[in-house]
C-alpha positions in Angstrom: 4.4 34.3 -60.4 6.5 34.2 -56.9 8.6 30.9 -56.4 9.7 30.4 -52.8 11.8 27.3 -52.2 11.7 25.5 -48.5 15.4 24.7 -47.8 15.9 22.3 -44.6 17.2 25.5 -42.5 13.6 26.8 -43.2 11.9 24.0 -42.8 13.6 23.7 -39.1 12.7 27.1 -37.8 9.1 27.2 -38.8 8.6 23.7 -37.2 9.8 25.1 -34.3 7.6 28.4 -34.6 4.8 26.0 -34.9 5.7 24.2 -31.8 6.5 26.7 -29.5 3.2 28.7 -30.9 1.2 25.5 -29.5 2.6 25.3 -26.6 1.9 28.6 -25.8 -1.8 27.7 -26.8 -1.6 24.7 -24.6 -0.6 26.5 -21.7 -3.2 29.3 -21.9 -5.8 27.1 -21.8 -4.3 24.2 -19.2 -1.8 25.8 -17.0 1.9 25.3 -17.0 1.3 22.4 -15.1 -1.0 20.0 -17.8 1.7 19.9 -20.2 4.9 19.4 -17.2 2.1 16.6 -16.8 2.5 14.6 -20.3 6.3 14.4 -20.3 6.6 13.1 -16.8 7.6 9.7 -16.3 4.3 7.4 -14.9 3.4 7.0 -11.2 4.0 3.9 -10.1 1.4 2.6 -8.0 1.5 0.6 -4.7 -1.2 -2.1 -4.0 -4.7 -0.6 -2.7 -6.2 -3.7 -3.5 -6.6 -6.8 -5.2 -9.9 -8.0 -8.1 -11.1 -11.2 -7.0 -14.3 -13.2 -8.2 -14.3 -15.2 -4.9 -15.4 -12.7 -1.3 -11.3 -12.4 0.6 -10.0 -9.8 1.9 -8.0 -8.8 3.8 -7.4 -7.3 7.5 -3.9 -5.4 7.9 -2.8 -4.1 11.6 0.2 -1.0 10.7 2.3 -1.9 14.1 5.1 1.0 15.2 4.2 2.2 19.3 3.1 0.0 22.1 2.1 -3.5 22.5 -1.3 -2.8 25.3 -3.6 -4.0 22.3 -2.0 -6.1 20.3 -2.7 -9.7 22.6 -6.3 -8.7 22.4 -6.1 -8.2 18.7 -4.6 -11.7 19.1 -7.1 -13.3 21.0 -9.9 -12.0 18.7 -8.2 -13.1 15.5 -8.1 -17.3 17.0 -11.2 -16.7 18.4 -12.6 -16.2 14.7 -10.5 -18.1 13.1 -8.7 -15.3 11.4 -5.9 -15.0 9.6 -4.3 -11.3 9.2 -1.3 -9.1 7.8 1.2 -6.7 10.8 3.1 -4.7 9.1 5.8 -4.2 11.9 8.8 -1.8 11.9 12.6 -3.1 12.9 13.2 -1.0 15.9 8.7 -2.6 17.2 10.4 -6.5 16.6 12.9 -5.0 18.6 11.5 -4.5 21.5 8.2 -7.0 21.6 10.1 -10.3 20.2 7.5 -12.5 22.1 4.9 -11.5 19.9 6.0 -11.3 16.7 7.0 -14.9 17.7 3.3 -15.1 18.4 2.1 -13.3 15.4 4.0 -15.8 13.1 3.1 -19.1 15.4 -0.7 -18.4 15.1 -0.5 -18.2 11.3 -0.4 -14.6 10.5 2.2 -12.2 7.9 4.5 -10.7 9.5 5.4 -7.9 7.0 8.0 -4.7 6.4 7.0 -1.6 7.7 10.2 -0.2 7.3 12.8 -0.3 10.5 12.6 2.8 11.9 9.7 4.6 10.2 10.7 7.4 8.7 8.3 8.8 5.7 10.3 7.5 2.9 10.2 9.8 0.2 12.3 12.0 2.4 15.6 10.2 2.0 17.4 9.0 -0.6 17.5 5.3 -2.7 20.4 4.4 -0.6 18.4 4.7 2.8 15.0 3.5 1.7 16.8 -0.2 0.5 18.6 0.1 4.1 15.3 0.8 5.7 13.4 -2.3 4.1 16.4 -4.7 4.1 16.6 -3.7 8.2 13.4 -4.2 9.0 13.3 -8.3 6.9 16.8 -9.3 9.0 14.8 -8.5 12.3 11.4 -10.4 11.4 13.9 -13.3 9.2 15.7 -13.3 12.8 12.5 -14.4 14.4 10.4 -16.0 12.2 12.6 -17.9 10.2 10.7 -16.2 7.6 11.7 -13.4 4.6 9.0 -11.3 4.5 7.2 -10.1 0.8 5.0 -7.3 1.5 6.0 -3.6 2.4 4.1 -1.1 3.2 5.6 2.4 3.4 5.2 4.3 7.3 2.1 6.9 6.8 0.6 5.2 3.6 3.6 7.8 2.0 5.8 6.8 -0.8 7.1 8.2 -4.4 8.3 5.9 -7.7 11.5 5.5 -5.8 9.5 4.0 -2.5 7.8 1.3 -5.0 11.2 0.7 -7.1 13.2 0.0 -4.1 10.4 -2.3 -2.3 10.3 -4.0 -5.7 13.7 -3.4 -6.8 13.9 -6.4 -3.7 11.7 -8.1 -5.0 8.7 -7.3 -2.9 5.3 -6.0 -3.2 4.4 -2.3 -2.1 1.0 -2.4 0.2 -1.6 0.3 0.6 -4.8 -0.5 1.0 -9.0 1.2 0.1 -10.4 0.6 3.2 -9.8 3.2 6.3 -10.8 2.1 9.1 -10.1 6.2 10.8 -9.8 3.7 14.1 -7.3 6.0 15.5 -10.1 8.4 15.4 -11.5 6.6 18.1 -14.9 6.9 16.2 -17.6 4.7 18.0 -17.6 0.5 17.7 -21.1 0.8 15.1 -19.9 4.0 13.3 -15.7 2.1 12.2 -18.4 -1.1 11.5 -20.6 0.4 9.4 -18.1 2.5 7.9 -16.1 -1.0 6.8 -18.8 -2.8 5.5 -19.7 0.0 3.4 -17.0 -0.2 1.4 -16.9 -3.8 1.6 -15.9 -5.5 -2.1 -14.2 -8.7 -3.1 -10.0 -7.6 -2.8 -10.7 -5.4 -0.4 -7.4 -4.6 1.8 -8.5 -2.6 4.3 -6.3 -0.7 7.6 -6.4 -1.0 11.3 -3.5 -0.1 14.0 -2.5 -2.6 16.6 -2.4 1.0 19.5 -6.1 1.9 18.8 -8.4 1.2 21.4 -11.4 1.7 18.7 -9.7 -1.3 16.7 -10.2 -3.7 20.3 -13.8 -2.7 20.8 -14.6 -2.8 17.1 -13.1 -5.9 15.8 -15.6 -8.8 17.0 -18.5 -7.2 15.8 -16.7 -6.3 12.1 -15.6 -9.9 11.8 -18.5 -11.1 12.8 -20.4 -8.8 9.9 -17.8 -9.7 7.2 -18.4 -13.0 7.7 -21.7 -12.9 8.2 -21.6 -11.2 4.5 -20.3 -14.6 3.3 -16.6 -13.1 3.0 -13.4 -15.4 4.1 -11.0 -12.7 5.9 -6.9 -14.3 4.3 -3.8 -12.8 4.9 -2.7 -9.9 2.1 -0.1 -12.8 0.8 -3.1 -14.9 0.1 -5.5 -11.9 -1.6 -2.5 -11.0 -4.0 -3.2 -12.4 -7.6 -0.1 -15.3 -8.8 1.3 -14.6 -12.0 1.6 -12.1 -13.9 0.0 -9.0 -13.4 -1.1 -4.6 -13.7 -1.2 -2.3 -11.3 -4.6 -0.4 -12.4 -5.4 3.7 -12.5 -7.3 2.8 -8.9 -4.3 0.6 -7.0 -6.2 -2.4 -8.1 -3.8 -5.8 -8.5 -5.5 -7.3 -11.7 -4.3 -9.9 -13.9 -2.6 -9.1 -17.2 -3.7 -9.6 -20.1 
């Protein structure tokens, strides 16, 4: 009878062979991308919507170019007694300070959309922080308030962008309903699109420079309110206390 003595060195070599073999099988069945995904850092997500039991939603307006429709939007919001959230760039704040005062004076959130509207993942962490702080300073100079909400231009973000906002004590905000107002849909189609996706805690994306927004907004707000919803700024939509962001980007209470 023969006996085999397994030393630590032999056991380590055997274990390495087993691991390499297992990886080879997994790559063969799933591809290398699946293996890399298991060891990559978890993706950090902005808040796309909020888990709410009550029927509250938010209208948000990305505000970076031009001012032709903004006053009309403010008038419509005032007519329907609605408060919303405007994400403005620092450059826009500099160009239209009186409009920023009007937004804030009417009780709307005036929030951070970066300073110069870059693709944030394409700049380094230092520049990301500079983009956010630069816009914050311009907004505070006019409104006296420091924004707590940040939205990445183009909706383009990565872990570093979310971390930059969080490092500054801010929430990174996306949306779960896109109006596609920039595609100039008919008012009826745009309104129906919004209503078909509406649920408690929804965050709706609109733009201040889209003609379709002006044409659709009155009927859309009336329909949303007709469904029993209250429209509030994002700052009032968010949960207070400890929270998590689930795999769908929904802010939920921490268990």
